[in-house]
Amino acid sequence: MRISAPSCICPLLVCLCVVRGAHGTSHVRSGPVAKAGRNQTKLPDGEKEVHHRPKRGWIWNQFFVLEEHFGPDPQYVGKLHSNSDKGDGSVKYLLSGEGAGTIFIIDEVTGDIHAAKSLDREKKAHYVMHAQAIDRNTNKALEPESEFIIKVQDVNDNAPKFPDGPFIATVPEMSNIGTSVFQVTATDADDPTYGNSARVVYSILQGQPYFSVDPKTGVIRTALMNMDREAREQYAVVIQAKDMAGQVGGLSGSTTVNVTLTDVNDNPPKFPQSNYQLYVPESAQVGKAVGKIRANDEDLGINADMAYSITNAEGAAAFSIAADRDKREGVISLKQPLNFEKKKAYTLHIEGSNTHLDPRFSHLGPFKDHTTLKIIVGDVDEPPVFSMDYYIMDVYENAAIGTEVGAVTARDPDSTNSAVRYFIDQSMHGDSYFNIDDVTGVITTKQTLDREEAAWYNISVGTSEVDNPSLLSHVPVTVQVLDVNDNPPEIAGDNEVIVCESSKPGQVSDSDYQSCRQRRLCQRPVFLLFAK
């Protein structure tokens, strides 16, 4: 509101009057009107004070000036006046202090004070000034210098601000109505002690019906039940702060609070299909993964962690399942060898369940699901299999070439039952001494064997399918050469034959030998010869 000069003269008048009483010093009191102070006037040189002479002193109301004045004329502040001023221009009014002569200008004749510039209370709220009245002719002070204050009065020229916005906040999904989300606080640079210029009221411009805001505290709360993160995760809530207690004409500012719904475990896992089928070749290695399966969960983090299990005995005996924490998949591994010819299929009943349950949402469960996985065992063309892990055979030495030593047998384990062919592995040089019939697996001698040269032969017999020669199998075969009496006795030429003197003609008996030893007649080794 703009104040005209006439309306300001009375409440802002400063005048000089005669006061009787004790001597004192002038001072300024805060408040709308200050009481009169007593100042002793300094007398001109040579003049003596007369008892009961009237004393002059300053009396004033507090000065006010409106901020942000942009009128065409300087803003009237107040008036200095001395009762010794007869209106003849002999009194000169002086003004000093903060802004004197630049911001605040005084008419030296009338004592009127004007503000020559627009003021900003938020930069400076008051100015300390000094007033003086002097005789223009003698240049002597008519009154002692006095100090007073010009206070800059606030107008609503600052809108509320959110200095730290925009903001980020989170709240769990499925929260109850009224759950606190975030608190915003607006600042207003206007004077909070004067009027409603800094009295802020909050309202929500965007974000309804999901959120609300307390008009006094700025606390944002949920306003809708069952807010589901899986349906919508992000909300931009725009909050307005308006001063003047929200009245028409107040200034406003706004900010955005980006609210994210955090996840809770409110979604059970679900297998996309009730039945699955997986092909696993019979050649799969035990302990290795053969397949994966996954139950979907719309939750995040630990709320989507899964545990998998095989619930039927048949499936659990042949397969195992473990959870992959990163991908949340169930990894299926083989526990025992597969054999297409013995079992061509397995059925696995698989369960997937959450590992971190929230009891608040148990009514949405159960938090597990089931599916069936059929394992189809694939037939693989396997190499022939020998009837034994190893063979031991024997043959007499000196047997004729082509003598049968033994036979090995092998078969194709596949359902095709392909014919097989046999051979002796040349790397062990067994083919130098033996032959094998490639159809029957009968092993025969290839040359005459001498036990005294080699009593044992270790050979390796291989077999392959006729239809697929690349599939090979081997088995060790050990051949023992049996002894025959094909070597006469021999006496070494460098040994002596000693006969006891008591021996009978024709032979030496063991008793005679022992007797000879006892009589110490035999001092050297004795060869005992027996006649046939």
Short mmCIF file of C-alpha atoms in Angstrom, two decimals:
data_model
loop_
_atom_site.label_atom_id
_atom_site.label_comp_id
_atom_site.label_asym_id
_atom_site.label_seq_id
_atom_site.Cartn_x
_atom_site.Cartn_y
_atom_site.Cartn_z
CA MET A 1 0.00 0.00 0.00
CA ARG A 2 1.35 3.39 -0.91
CA ILE A 3 1.37 6.06 1.84
CA SER A 4 0.78 9.71 0.84
CA ALA A 5 2.64 12.52 2.50
CA PRO A 6 -0.31 14.00 4.42
CA SER A 7 -1.24 10.67 5.97
CA CYS A 8 2.32 10.13 7.23
CA ILE A 9 2.83 13.47 8.91
CA CYS A 10 0.94 12.70 12.09
CA PRO A 11 2.17 9.15 12.92
CA LEU A 12 5.70 9.83 11.67
CA LEU A 13 6.11 13.36 12.93
CA VAL A 14 9.29 14.35 14.70
CA CYS A 15 9.08 17.68 16.49
CA LEU A 16 11.10 19.77 18.88
CA CYS A 17 9.35 20.91 22.07
CA VAL A 18 10.13 22.41 25.48
CA VAL A 19 10.38 19.87 28.28
CA ARG A 20 10.86 20.56 31.94
CA GLY A 21 12.56 18.18 34.30
CA ALA A 22 15.80 16.40 34.96
CA HIS A 23 18.62 16.31 32.45
CA GLY A 24 19.00 13.16 30.32
CA THR A 25 19.98 11.70 26.99
CA SER A 26 17.58 11.12 24.11
CA HIS A 27 16.99 7.50 23.02
CA VAL A 28 14.84 5.43 20.65
CA ARG A 29 12.41 2.77 21.81
CA SER A 30 10.99 0.08 19.62
CA GLY A 31 7.27 0.05 19.18
CA PRO A 32 4.76 2.12 17.39
CA VAL A 33 5.28 5.24 19.56
CA ALA A 34 8.27 6.13 21.69
CA LYS A 35 7.95 8.09 24.91
CA ALA A 36 9.51 11.50 25.19
CA GLY A 37 13.14 11.69 26.15
CA ARG A 38 14.93 14.56 27.85
CA ASN A 39 17.98 16.16 26.22
CA GLN A 40 19.96 19.05 27.52
CA THR A 41 20.51 21.66 24.87
CA LYS A 42 24.02 22.89 24.50
CA LEU A 43 23.96 26.70 25.11
CA PRO A 44 25.73 29.15 22.83
CA ASP A 45 29.17 30.25 23.91
CA GLY A 46 29.10 32.80 26.77
CA GLU A 47 25.46 32.27 27.57
CA LYS A 48 24.67 31.20 31.09
CA GLU A 49 21.91 28.87 32.01
CA VAL A 50 19.02 30.47 33.90
CA HIS A 51 17.26 28.37 36.52
CA HIS A 52 13.89 27.06 35.37
CA ARG A 53 14.71 27.94 31.75
CA PRO A 54 12.79 25.70 29.35
CA LYS A 55 14.88 22.83 27.84
CA ARG A 56 14.52 21.76 24.29
CA GLY A 57 14.51 18.01 23.27
CA TRP A 58 13.52 15.63 20.45
CA ILE A 59 10.24 13.74 20.46
CA TRP A 60 9.36 11.42 17.57
CA ASN A 61 7.38 8.47 16.42
CA GLN A 62 9.30 5.58 14.83
CA PHE A 63 9.86 6.15 11.14
CA PHE A 64 8.73 3.59 8.55
CA VAL A 65 9.28 3.37 4.84
CA LEU A 66 7.74 0.84 2.49
CA GLU A 67 10.11 -1.36 0.51
CA GLU A 68 9.88 -1.79 -3.24
CA HIS A 69 8.44 1.69 -3.89
CA PHE A 70 8.52 2.44 -7.58
CA GLY A 71 6.35 5.60 -7.76
CA PRO A 72 7.27 8.60 -9.88
CA ASP A 73 8.09 10.72 -6.80
CA PRO A 74 10.40 9.98 -3.87
CA GLN A 75 8.61 8.24 -1.02
CA TYR A 76 7.79 10.46 1.95
CA VAL A 77 9.33 9.15 5.19
CA GLY A 78 8.72 11.78 7.89
CA LYS A 79 9.49 15.25 9.16
CA LEU A 80 11.98 16.85 11.53
CA HIS A 81 10.78 20.02 13.25
CA SER A 82 12.01 22.31 16.00
CA ASN A 83 9.69 24.60 17.96
CA SER A 84 12.28 27.27 17.56
CA ASP A 85 11.55 27.19 13.86
CA LYS A 86 9.45 30.34 13.17
CA GLY A 87 9.08 29.48 9.54
CA ASP A 88 11.47 32.19 8.44
CA GLY A 89 14.06 29.75 7.16
CA SER A 90 16.51 30.47 9.95
CA VAL A 91 16.57 26.82 11.10
CA LYS A 92 18.60 24.37 9.08
CA TYR A 93 17.89 20.64 9.41
CA LEU A 94 20.70 18.18 8.89
CA LEU A 95 20.53 14.40 8.42
CA SER A 96 23.46 11.98 8.72
CA GLY A 97 23.92 8.25 9.13
CA GLU A 98 23.31 5.19 6.92
CA GLY A 99 22.20 6.24 3.47
CA ALA A 100 21.96 9.95 4.31
CA GLY A 101 22.26 12.01 1.17
CA THR A 102 21.97 9.02 -1.17
CA ILE A 103 19.00 6.99 -0.05
CA PHE A 104 17.42 9.45 2.37
CA ILE A 105 17.25 13.16 1.48
CA ILE A 106 16.10 15.93 3.84
CA ASP A 107 14.75 19.32 2.99
CA GLU A 108 16.99 21.57 5.07
CA VAL A 109 14.28 24.20 5.41
CA THR A 110 11.16 22.13 6.06
CA GLY A 111 12.79 19.07 7.64
CA ASP A 112 10.88 16.71 5.33
CA ILE A 113 12.65 13.37 4.75
CA HIS A 114 12.16 11.40 1.51
CA ALA A 115 13.52 8.06 0.27
CA ALA A 116 15.11 8.71 -3.10
CA LYS A 117 15.58 5.03 -3.95
CA SER A 118 13.55 1.87 -3.82
CA LEU A 119 14.52 -0.21 -0.78
CA ASP A 120 14.64 -3.94 -0.26
CA ARG A 121 13.87 -5.11 3.28
CA GLU A 122 15.40 -8.54 2.53
CA LYS A 123 18.74 -6.80 1.93
CA LYS A 124 18.55 -4.26 4.77
CA ALA A 125 15.72 -4.05 7.27
CA HIS A 126 16.52 -0.73 9.00
CA TYR A 127 18.79 2.33 8.87
CA VAL A 128 20.36 4.19 11.81
CA MET A 129 20.11 7.94 11.29
CA HIS A 130 21.20 11.12 13.13
CA ALA A 131 19.14 14.33 13.21
CA GLN A 132 20.39 17.85 13.93
CA ALA A 133 18.88 21.35 13.88
CA ILE A 134 21.22 24.36 13.62
CA ASP A 135 20.83 28.10 13.33
CA ARG A 136 21.42 28.99 9.73
CA ASN A 137 22.78 32.40 10.63
CA THR A 138 25.13 31.43 13.46
CA ASN A 139 25.67 27.83 12.36
CA LYS A 140 25.23 26.82 15.99
CA ALA A 141 23.25 23.80 17.14
CA LEU A 142 19.79 24.57 18.37
CA GLU A 143 19.42 20.99 19.63
CA PRO A 144 21.87 18.22 20.47
CA GLU A 145 22.32 15.60 17.75
CA SER A 146 19.91 12.68 18.24
CA GLU A 147 19.82 9.17 16.82
CA PHE A 148 16.73 7.50 15.39
CA ILE A 149 15.86 4.51 13.16
CA ILE A 150 14.09 4.28 9.84
CA LYS A 151 12.59 0.81 9.55
CA VAL A 152 11.90 -0.69 6.14
CA GLN A 153 8.39 -2.07 6.19
CA ASP A 154 7.80 -5.40 4.42
CA VAL A 155 5.61 -5.93 1.41
CA ASN A 156 4.89 -9.31 -0.14
CA ASP A 157 7.53 -9.22 -2.84
CA ASN A 158 9.09 -12.68 -2.41
CA ALA A 159 7.49 -15.89 -3.57
CA PRO A 160 8.05 -19.08 -1.56
CA LYS A 161 10.93 -21.20 -2.81
CA PHE A 162 12.08 -24.80 -2.49
CA PRO A 163 15.86 -24.31 -2.54
CA ASP A 164 16.79 -28.00 -2.69
CA GLY A 165 14.23 -29.29 -5.18
CA PRO A 166 13.39 -31.29 -7.13
CA PHE A 167 13.32 -34.15 -4.64
CA ILE A 168 13.47 -37.94 -4.77
CA ALA A 169 11.43 -40.10 -2.40
CA THR A 170 10.44 -43.74 -2.03
CA VAL A 171 7.57 -45.57 -0.39
CA PRO A 172 6.78 -49.31 -0.34
CA GLU A 173 4.09 -50.45 -2.71
CA MET A 174 0.79 -51.61 -1.16
CA SER A 175 1.27 -49.13 1.72
CA ASN A 176 -1.72 -48.12 3.83
CA ILE A 177 -3.45 -44.80 3.20
CA GLY A 178 -1.72 -42.04 5.13
CA THR A 179 1.76 -43.53 5.00
CA SER A 180 4.31 -40.71 5.17
CA VAL A 181 6.33 -40.35 1.99
CA PHE A 182 8.30 -37.09 2.23
CA GLN A 183 8.21 -33.61 3.73
CA VAL A 184 8.84 -30.47 1.71
CA THR A 185 9.68 -27.10 3.25
CA ALA A 186 9.40 -23.81 1.39
CA THR A 187 11.24 -20.68 2.45
CA ASP A 188 9.85 -17.13 2.07
CA ALA A 189 12.22 -14.18 2.40
CA ASP A 190 9.47 -11.82 3.52
CA ASP A 191 9.06 -10.72 7.14
CA PRO A 192 7.44 -13.55 9.15
CA THR A 193 6.54 -11.14 11.98
CA TYR A 194 4.52 -8.79 9.81
CA GLY A 195 1.27 -9.77 8.19
CA ASN A 196 0.91 -12.96 6.16
CA SER A 197 3.62 -12.28 3.62
CA ALA A 198 5.66 -15.27 4.80
CA ARG A 199 2.79 -17.50 5.95
CA VAL A 200 2.92 -20.46 3.54
CA VAL A 201 0.22 -22.98 2.72
CA TYR A 202 0.97 -26.17 0.76
CA SER A 203 -1.22 -27.79 -1.87
CA ILE A 204 -0.80 -30.54 -4.44
CA LEU A 205 -0.99 -29.60 -8.11
CA GLN A 206 -0.13 -32.98 -9.59
CA GLY A 207 -0.15 -36.45 -8.10
CA GLN A 208 -3.76 -36.92 -7.09
CA PRO A 209 -5.51 -39.19 -6.27
CA TYR A 210 -2.39 -41.14 -5.30
CA PHE A 211 -0.90 -38.65 -2.84
CA SER A 212 -1.92 -35.78 -0.57
CA VAL A 213 -0.03 -33.03 1.25
CA ASP A 214 -0.62 -31.48 4.65
CA PRO A 215 -1.28 -27.75 3.98
CA LYS A 216 0.60 -26.63 7.11
CA THR A 217 3.52 -29.07 7.44
CA GLY A 218 4.19 -30.02 3.82
CA VAL A 219 4.17 -33.75 4.66
CA ILE A 220 3.28 -35.84 1.61
CA ARG A 221 1.29 -39.03 2.31
CA THR A 222 -0.22 -41.87 0.31
CA ALA A 223 -3.88 -41.32 -0.50
CA LEU A 224 -4.79 -44.51 -2.39
CA MET A 225 -4.93 -48.13 -1.32
CA ASN A 226 -3.04 -50.98 -3.01
CA MET A 227 -0.66 -48.94 -5.14
CA ASP A 228 1.01 -51.69 -7.15
CA ARG A 229 4.62 -51.24 -8.30
CA GLU A 230 4.14 -53.85 -11.00
CA ALA A 231 1.35 -51.69 -12.49
CA ARG A 232 3.11 -48.32 -12.07
CA GLU A 233 6.42 -47.57 -10.40
CA GLN A 234 7.10 -43.82 -10.85
CA TYR A 235 5.03 -40.79 -9.85
CA ALA A 236 5.82 -37.09 -10.30
CA VAL A 237 4.15 -35.18 -7.46
CA VAL A 238 4.04 -31.38 -7.90
CA ILE A 239 3.67 -29.40 -4.66
CA GLN A 240 2.81 -25.70 -4.51
CA ALA A 241 3.62 -23.35 -1.65
CA LYS A 242 1.56 -20.11 -1.56
CA ASP A 243 2.10 -17.23 0.84
CA MET A 244 -0.48 -14.84 2.28
CA ALA A 245 -1.92 -17.98 3.93
CA GLY A 246 -3.08 -19.14 0.54
CA GLN A 247 -5.31 -16.12 -0.08
CA VAL A 248 -5.96 -14.63 -3.48
CA GLY A 249 -3.07 -12.44 -4.53
CA GLY A 250 -0.46 -14.42 -2.68
CA LEU A 251 2.75 -15.42 -4.40
CA SER A 252 3.53 -19.07 -5.01
CA GLY A 253 6.34 -21.43 -5.89
CA SER A 254 6.34 -25.12 -6.72
CA THR A 255 8.60 -28.13 -6.74
CA THR A 256 8.48 -31.74 -7.93
CA VAL A 257 8.89 -34.81 -5.75
CA ASN A 258 9.68 -37.90 -7.83
CA VAL A 259 8.23 -40.81 -5.86
CA THR A 260 9.27 -44.39 -6.57
CA LEU A 261 7.33 -47.36 -5.25
CA THR A 262 9.73 -49.89 -3.77
CA ASP A 263 9.08 -53.59 -4.14
CA VAL A 264 7.48 -55.96 -1.63
CA ASN A 265 6.87 -59.67 -2.08
CA ASP A 266 3.25 -59.50 -3.17
CA ASN A 267 3.48 -61.70 -6.29
CA PRO A 268 3.71 -65.52 -6.16
CA PRO A 269 5.99 -67.29 -8.66
CA LYS A 270 4.36 -68.79 -11.72
CA PHE A 271 5.59 -71.31 -14.28
CA PRO A 272 4.58 -70.14 -17.77
CA GLN A 273 3.52 -73.70 -18.68
CA SER A 274 2.08 -76.61 -16.75
CA ASN A 275 4.04 -79.16 -18.80
CA TYR A 276 7.49 -79.14 -20.34
CA GLN A 277 9.55 -81.62 -22.33
CA LEU A 278 13.33 -81.94 -22.42
CA TYR A 279 15.52 -84.13 -24.64
CA VAL A 280 18.62 -85.58 -22.94
CA PRO A 281 20.96 -87.94 -24.82
CA GLU A 282 21.90 -91.12 -23.03
CA SER A 283 25.54 -90.10 -23.36
CA ALA A 284 25.04 -87.15 -20.98
CA GLN A 285 27.66 -87.03 -18.22
CA VAL A 286 26.72 -87.56 -14.60
CA GLY A 287 26.95 -84.34 -12.57
CA LYS A 288 26.56 -82.10 -15.63
CA ALA A 289 23.64 -79.75 -16.31
CA VAL A 290 21.22 -81.09 -18.88
CA GLY A 291 18.59 -78.32 -18.90
CA LYS A 292 17.00 -75.29 -17.21
CA ILE A 293 13.53 -74.28 -16.13
CA ARG A 294 12.21 -71.01 -14.70
CA ALA A 295 9.25 -69.79 -12.71
CA ASN A 296 8.48 -66.11 -13.36
CA ASP A 297 8.14 -63.63 -10.49
CA GLU A 298 7.22 -59.98 -11.08
CA ASP A 299 8.89 -58.90 -7.84
CA LEU A 300 12.47 -57.64 -7.56
CA GLY A 301 15.59 -58.47 -5.57
CA ILE A 302 15.25 -60.94 -2.74
CA ASN A 303 11.48 -60.84 -3.16
CA ALA A 304 11.95 -62.81 -6.39
CA ASP A 305 14.53 -65.28 -5.06
CA MET A 306 13.48 -68.84 -5.84
CA ALA A 307 14.13 -72.35 -4.56
CA TYR A 308 13.45 -75.36 -6.80
CA SER A 309 12.89 -79.01 -5.87
CA ILE A 310 11.93 -82.31 -7.53
CA THR A 311 9.03 -83.70 -5.52
CA ASN A 312 8.59 -87.22 -6.98
CA ALA A 313 10.90 -90.12 -6.11
CA GLU A 314 11.46 -91.30 -9.68
CA GLY A 315 12.67 -87.90 -10.84
CA ALA A 316 14.72 -87.19 -7.72
CA ALA A 317 16.56 -90.51 -8.06
CA ALA A 318 17.93 -89.74 -11.53
CA PHE A 319 18.06 -85.91 -11.54
CA SER A 320 18.74 -82.98 -9.24
CA ILE A 321 17.77 -79.31 -9.49
CA ALA A 322 19.45 -76.21 -8.03
CA ALA A 323 18.61 -72.50 -8.23
CA ASP A 324 20.81 -70.15 -10.23
CA ARG A 325 20.70 -67.00 -8.04
CA ASP A 326 21.66 -64.62 -10.84
CA LYS A 327 19.14 -65.76 -13.43
CA ARG A 328 16.68 -67.30 -10.93
CA GLU A 329 16.51 -70.45 -13.03
CA GLY A 330 16.32 -74.04 -11.93
CA VAL A 331 19.35 -75.90 -13.31
CA ILE A 332 18.69 -79.61 -13.84
CA SER A 333 21.64 -82.01 -13.53
CA LEU A 334 22.09 -85.74 -14.09
CA LYS A 335 22.62 -87.92 -11.00
CA GLN A 336 23.06 -91.35 -12.64
CA PRO A 337 23.89 -92.66 -16.15
CA LEU A 338 21.10 -92.89 -18.69
CA ASN A 339 20.47 -95.93 -20.82
CA PHE A 340 18.05 -95.59 -23.66
CA GLU A 341 17.71 -99.34 -24.02
CA LYS A 342 16.61 -99.69 -20.37
CA LYS A 343 14.55 -96.51 -19.80
CA LYS A 344 13.46 -94.13 -22.48
CA ALA A 345 11.74 -91.40 -20.42
CA TYR A 346 11.50 -89.85 -16.96
CA THR A 347 8.81 -87.65 -15.42
CA LEU A 348 9.88 -84.88 -13.02
CA HIS A 349 7.44 -82.98 -10.78
CA ILE A 350 9.10 -79.63 -10.09
CA GLU A 351 8.17 -77.03 -7.47
CA GLY A 352 9.33 -73.40 -7.46
CA SER A 353 8.84 -71.36 -4.27
CA ASN A 354 9.87 -67.93 -2.92
CA THR A 355 12.51 -68.00 -0.21
CA HIS A 356 11.68 -64.63 1.44
CA LEU A 357 8.02 -64.42 2.41
CA ASP A 358 6.19 -61.35 3.76
CA PRO A 359 3.45 -62.40 6.20
CA ARG A 360 1.45 -59.25 5.37
CA PHE A 361 0.70 -60.69 1.94
CA SER A 362 0.26 -64.36 2.82
CA HIS A 363 -3.38 -64.08 1.76
CA LEU A 364 -2.17 -63.56 -1.82
CA GLY A 365 -0.37 -66.93 -1.83
CA PRO A 366 0.61 -69.69 -1.80
CA PHE A 367 3.96 -68.31 -2.92
CA LYS A 368 4.91 -71.40 -4.93
CA ASP A 369 3.95 -73.15 -8.15
CA HIS A 370 4.30 -76.59 -9.74
CA THR A 371 4.99 -77.94 -13.20
CA THR A 372 5.78 -81.27 -14.86
CA LEU A 373 8.92 -81.91 -16.88
CA LYS A 374 9.17 -85.00 -19.08
CA ILE A 375 12.74 -86.08 -19.85
CA ILE A 376 13.08 -87.89 -23.18
CA VAL A 377 16.21 -90.06 -23.23
CA GLY A 378 17.84 -89.87 -26.63
CA ASP A 379 19.38 -92.95 -28.23
CA VAL A 380 23.07 -92.48 -29.00
CA ASP A 381 25.09 -94.77 -31.32
CA GLU A 382 27.41 -96.31 -28.75
CA PRO A 383 30.55 -98.36 -29.41
CA PRO A 384 30.39 -102.16 -29.03
CA VAL A 385 30.59 -103.56 -25.53
CA PHE A 386 32.71 -106.65 -24.65
CA SER A 387 31.15 -109.35 -22.56
CA MET A 388 33.99 -109.12 -20.03
CA ASP A 389 36.18 -106.33 -18.75
CA TYR A 390 39.31 -108.41 -19.43
CA TYR A 391 40.15 -111.93 -20.66
CA ILE A 392 42.72 -114.51 -19.48
CA MET A 393 43.56 -117.36 -21.88
CA ASP A 394 46.22 -120.10 -21.99
CA VAL A 395 47.92 -122.23 -24.60
CA TYR A 396 50.64 -124.89 -24.39
CA GLU A 397 54.05 -124.05 -25.64
CA ASN A 398 55.16 -125.66 -28.85
CA ALA A 399 51.52 -125.80 -30.01
CA ALA A 400 51.08 -125.83 -33.74
CA ILE A 401 50.56 -122.55 -35.56
CA GLY A 402 46.86 -121.77 -35.78
CA THR A 403 46.05 -123.38 -32.43
CA GLU A 404 42.98 -121.77 -30.87
CA VAL A 405 43.78 -119.80 -27.72
CA GLY A 406 40.32 -118.47 -26.85
CA ALA A 407 37.62 -116.10 -28.06
CA VAL A 408 36.31 -112.67 -27.17
CA THR A 409 32.75 -111.53 -27.71
CA ALA A 410 31.27 -108.05 -28.10
CA ARG A 411 27.89 -106.66 -29.10
CA ASP A 412 26.32 -103.41 -30.23
CA PRO A 413 24.41 -102.04 -27.20
CA ASP A 414 22.09 -100.01 -29.41
CA SER A 415 18.71 -101.22 -30.48
CA THR A 416 19.99 -101.63 -34.04
CA ASN A 417 22.31 -104.44 -32.85
CA SER A 418 24.78 -103.82 -35.64
CA ALA A 419 27.41 -106.44 -36.52
CA VAL A 420 30.90 -105.97 -35.12
CA ARG A 421 34.41 -106.67 -36.34
CA TYR A 422 37.45 -107.63 -34.21
CA PHE A 423 41.13 -106.79 -34.54
CA ILE A 424 44.34 -106.96 -32.52
CA ASP A 425 45.89 -103.62 -31.62
CA GLN A 426 49.26 -103.45 -33.36
CA SER A 427 50.66 -100.93 -30.90
CA MET A 428 51.34 -103.71 -28.37
CA HIS A 429 52.84 -106.06 -31.06
CA GLY A 430 50.34 -108.73 -30.18
CA ASP A 431 49.64 -109.22 -33.86
CA SER A 432 53.15 -110.75 -34.23
CA TYR A 433 52.19 -113.79 -32.16
CA PHE A 434 48.42 -114.12 -32.54
CA ASN A 435 45.65 -113.82 -35.09
CA ILE A 436 41.97 -113.06 -34.46
CA ASP A 437 38.99 -113.89 -36.59
CA ASP A 438 37.37 -110.51 -37.32
CA VAL A 439 33.88 -112.03 -37.27
CA THR A 440 33.97 -114.66 -34.51
CA GLY A 441 36.61 -113.12 -32.21
CA VAL A 442 38.55 -116.43 -32.01
CA ILE A 443 42.23 -115.90 -31.20
CA THR A 444 44.80 -118.36 -32.63
CA THR A 445 48.56 -118.62 -32.52
CA LYS A 446 50.50 -117.06 -35.32
CA GLN A 447 53.81 -118.77 -34.49
CA THR A 448 55.14 -121.45 -32.16
CA LEU A 449 55.48 -120.21 -28.60
CA ASP A 450 58.23 -121.18 -26.17
CA ARG A 451 57.39 -120.82 -22.47
CA GLU A 452 61.08 -120.63 -21.62
CA GLU A 453 61.31 -117.48 -23.81
CA ALA A 454 58.03 -115.79 -22.74
CA ALA A 455 55.51 -117.25 -20.33
CA TRP A 456 52.93 -114.39 -20.66
CA TYR A 457 51.63 -112.22 -23.52
CA ASN A 458 49.52 -109.10 -23.01
CA ILE A 459 47.57 -108.01 -26.06
CA SER A 460 44.73 -105.56 -26.74
CA VAL A 461 41.75 -106.61 -28.79
CA GLY A 462 39.61 -103.94 -30.41
CA THR A 463 36.17 -104.02 -31.98
CA SER A 464 34.03 -101.63 -34.02
CA GLU A 465 30.62 -101.57 -35.60
CA VAL A 466 30.49 -102.56 -39.21
CA ASP A 467 28.14 -99.66 -39.96
CA ASN A 468 30.16 -97.10 -37.97
CA PRO A 469 33.86 -98.04 -37.80
CA SER A 470 34.69 -94.84 -35.92
CA LEU A 471 33.07 -96.20 -32.75
CA LEU A 472 35.75 -98.35 -31.13
CA SER A 473 36.13 -100.39 -27.98
CA HIS A 474 39.17 -102.22 -26.57
CA VAL A 475 39.66 -104.99 -24.04
CA PRO A 476 42.90 -106.36 -22.51
CA VAL A 477 43.68 -110.05 -23.16
CA THR A 478 46.36 -111.94 -21.21
CA VAL A 479 47.69 -115.22 -22.72
CA GLN A 480 49.61 -117.65 -20.49
CA VAL A 481 51.98 -120.12 -22.18
CA LEU A 482 51.75 -123.46 -20.42
CA ASP A 483 54.84 -125.64 -19.91
CA VAL A 484 55.50 -129.00 -21.53
CA ASN A 485 58.51 -131.36 -20.74
CA ASP A 486 60.62 -130.41 -23.69
CA ASN A 487 63.99 -129.87 -21.99
CA PRO A 488 66.32 -132.78 -20.57
CA PRO A 489 68.34 -132.27 -17.37
CA GLU A 490 71.78 -130.74 -17.74
CA ILE A 491 74.77 -130.60 -15.45
CA ALA A 492 76.83 -127.53 -15.53
CA GLY A 493 80.39 -128.25 -16.60
CA ASP A 494 82.07 -126.21 -13.90
CA ASN A 495 80.62 -128.10 -10.91
CA GLU A 496 82.10 -131.20 -9.23
CA VAL A 497 80.20 -134.36 -8.47
CA ILE A 498 81.01 -135.66 -5.04
CA VAL A 499 79.86 -139.06 -3.84
CA CYS A 500 80.01 -140.15 -0.26
CA GLU A 501 82.28 -143.11 0.33
CA SER A 502 79.51 -145.06 1.96
CA SER A 503 77.19 -144.78 -1.06
CA LYS A 504 75.99 -148.01 -2.63
CA PRO A 505 76.59 -148.70 -6.25
CA GLY A 506 73.93 -147.40 -8.59
CA GLN A 507 72.38 -144.63 -6.55
CA VAL A 508 72.61 -142.28 -3.61
CA SER A 509 69.69 -142.10 -1.24
CA ASP A 510 68.71 -139.16 0.80
CA SER A 511 69.42 -141.00 4.04
CA ASP A 512 72.90 -141.85 2.85
CA TYR A 513 73.44 -138.21 1.97
CA GLN A 514 72.34 -137.03 5.40
CA SER A 515 74.50 -139.67 7.06
CA CYS A 516 77.45 -138.58 4.98
CA ARG A 517 76.90 -135.00 6.04
CA GLN A 518 76.69 -135.95 9.67
CA ARG A 519 80.06 -137.73 9.48
CA ARG A 520 81.44 -134.70 7.70
CA LEU A 521 82.49 -136.73 4.78
CA CYS A 522 80.69 -134.47 2.33
CA GLN A 523 82.20 -131.00 2.35
CA ARG A 524 80.82 -129.75 -1.01
CA PRO A 525 77.46 -129.60 -2.77
CA VAL A 526 76.30 -132.98 -4.00
CA PHE A 527 74.27 -133.70 -7.10
CA LEU A 528 71.96 -136.64 -6.40
CA LEU A 529 71.46 -138.84 -9.38
CA PHE A 530 68.46 -141.15 -9.55
CA ALA A 531 68.12 -143.94 -12.03
CA LYS A 532 64.81 -144.38 -13.74
#
